[in-house]
Amino acid sequence: MNYKIEKNIPVSAHGKSGVWSRLATKMEIGDSVLLKTRSQAMGLRTSLNRFGYKGMTRTVDEGIRVWKMEKKNADE
């Protein structure tokens, strides 16, 4: 198989435009979202971490809840 090598193609912003990233930016500190699966919860928590926030998850009867917490300190 032949591949085309391309030069001067800018790298896109990683992880800043997906569904979880959009949700993370809309949330305010203290807000929470109820999700159905652990995979969804980890996706949202990872996005919160990428933006410098802490994400706290708890399993509840209805699913998994993720909270947006204060920004992380630089020395953490």
mmCIF file of C-alpha atoms in Angstrom:
data_model
loop_
_atom_site.group_PDB
_atom_site.id
_atom_site.type_symbol
_atom_site.label_atom_id
_atom_site.label_comp_id
_atom_site.label_asym_id
_atom_site.label_seq_id
_atom_site.Cartn_x
_atom_site.Cartn_y
_atom_site.Cartn_z
ATOM 1 C CA MET A 1 0.000 0.000 0.000
ATOM 2 C CA ASN A 2 1.266 3.489 -0.826
ATOM 3 C CA TYR A 3 0.959 6.378 1.610
ATOM 4 C CA LYS A 4 1.190 10.053 0.772
ATOM 5 C CA ILE A 5 3.636 11.966 2.967
ATOM 6 C CA GLU A 6 2.460 15.522 3.590
ATOM 7 C CA LYS A 7 4.392 18.466 4.975
ATOM 8 C CA ASN A 8 3.332 21.636 6.830
ATOM 9 C CA ILE A 9 -0.027 20.265 8.003
ATOM 10 C CA PRO A 10 -0.896 21.874 11.379
ATOM 11 C CA VAL A 11 -1.700 19.551 14.254
ATOM 12 C CA SER A 12 -5.312 19.885 15.401
ATOM 13 C CA ALA A 13 -6.123 20.657 19.012
ATOM 14 C CA HIS A 14 -6.316 17.301 20.783
ATOM 15 C CA GLY A 15 -9.433 16.589 22.783
ATOM 16 C CA LYS A 16 -10.899 20.086 22.744
ATOM 17 C CA SER A 17 -13.854 19.571 20.420
ATOM 18 C CA GLY A 18 -15.480 16.261 21.378
ATOM 19 C CA VAL A 19 -18.803 15.786 23.115
ATOM 20 C CA TRP A 20 -17.187 15.487 26.565
ATOM 21 C CA SER A 21 -14.997 18.547 26.060
ATOM 22 C CA ARG A 22 -17.986 20.637 24.989
ATOM 23 C CA LEU A 23 -19.933 19.450 28.029
ATOM 24 C CA ALA A 24 -16.975 20.137 30.356
ATOM 25 C CA THR A 25 -16.689 23.739 29.140
ATOM 26 C CA LYS A 26 -20.419 24.361 29.638
ATOM 27 C CA MET A 27 -20.365 23.092 33.232
ATOM 28 C CA GLU A 28 -19.740 25.440 36.142
ATOM 29 C CA ILE A 29 -17.863 24.446 39.279
ATOM 30 C CA GLY A 30 -20.141 22.324 41.454
ATOM 31 C CA ASP A 31 -22.344 21.212 38.536
ATOM 32 C CA SER A 32 -22.843 17.491 38.003
ATOM 33 C CA VAL A 33 -24.010 15.244 35.184
ATOM 34 C CA LEU A 34 -25.637 11.832 35.515
ATOM 35 C CA LEU A 35 -24.249 9.338 32.986
ATOM 36 C CA LYS A 36 -25.195 5.766 32.182
ATOM 37 C CA THR A 37 -21.807 4.063 31.849
ATOM 38 C CA ARG A 38 -18.388 4.178 33.493
ATOM 39 C CA SER A 39 -16.858 4.755 30.051
ATOM 40 C CA GLN A 40 -18.912 7.943 29.615
ATOM 41 C CA ALA A 41 -17.976 9.111 33.117
ATOM 42 C CA MET A 42 -14.279 8.539 32.475
ATOM 43 C CA GLY A 43 -14.543 10.429 29.178
ATOM 44 C CA LEU A 44 -16.044 13.467 30.911
ATOM 45 C CA ARG A 45 -13.592 13.274 33.810
ATOM 46 C CA THR A 46 -10.661 13.080 31.391
ATOM 47 C CA SER A 47 -11.943 16.173 29.571
ATOM 48 C CA LEU A 48 -12.278 18.060 32.844
ATOM 49 C CA ASN A 49 -8.692 17.113 33.683
ATOM 50 C CA ARG A 50 -7.462 18.343 30.284
ATOM 51 C CA PHE A 51 -8.989 21.747 31.027
ATOM 52 C CA GLY A 52 -7.285 21.805 34.440
ATOM 53 C CA TYR A 53 -10.293 20.923 36.608
ATOM 54 C CA LYS A 54 -10.831 18.050 38.976
ATOM 55 C CA GLY A 55 -13.610 15.630 38.149
ATOM 56 C CA MET A 56 -15.224 13.660 40.963
ATOM 57 C CA THR A 57 -17.258 10.545 40.156
ATOM 58 C CA ARG A 58 -19.673 8.580 42.308
ATOM 59 C CA THR A 59 -21.816 5.569 41.503
ATOM 60 C CA VAL A 60 -25.469 6.227 42.309
ATOM 61 C CA ASP A 61 -28.609 4.125 41.820
ATOM 62 C CA GLU A 62 -29.385 5.781 38.473
ATOM 63 C CA GLY A 63 -25.857 5.509 36.999
ATOM 64 C CA ILE A 64 -22.607 7.415 37.515
ATOM 65 C CA ARG A 65 -22.522 11.076 38.479
ATOM 66 C CA VAL A 66 -19.596 13.360 37.589
ATOM 67 C CA TRP A 67 -18.996 16.706 39.328
ATOM 68 C CA LYS A 68 -16.823 19.554 38.063
ATOM 69 C CA MET A 69 -14.578 20.661 40.919
ATOM 70 C CA GLU A 70 -12.134 23.564 41.448
ATOM 71 C CA LYS A 71 -9.133 23.940 39.164
ATOM 72 C CA LYS A 72 -6.095 21.879 40.076
ATOM 73 C CA ASN A 73 -3.181 23.576 41.810
ATOM 74 C CA ALA A 74 0.047 23.811 39.825
ATOM 75 C CA ASP A 75 1.925 21.774 42.434
ATOM 76 C CA GLU A 76 -0.512 18.818 42.424
#
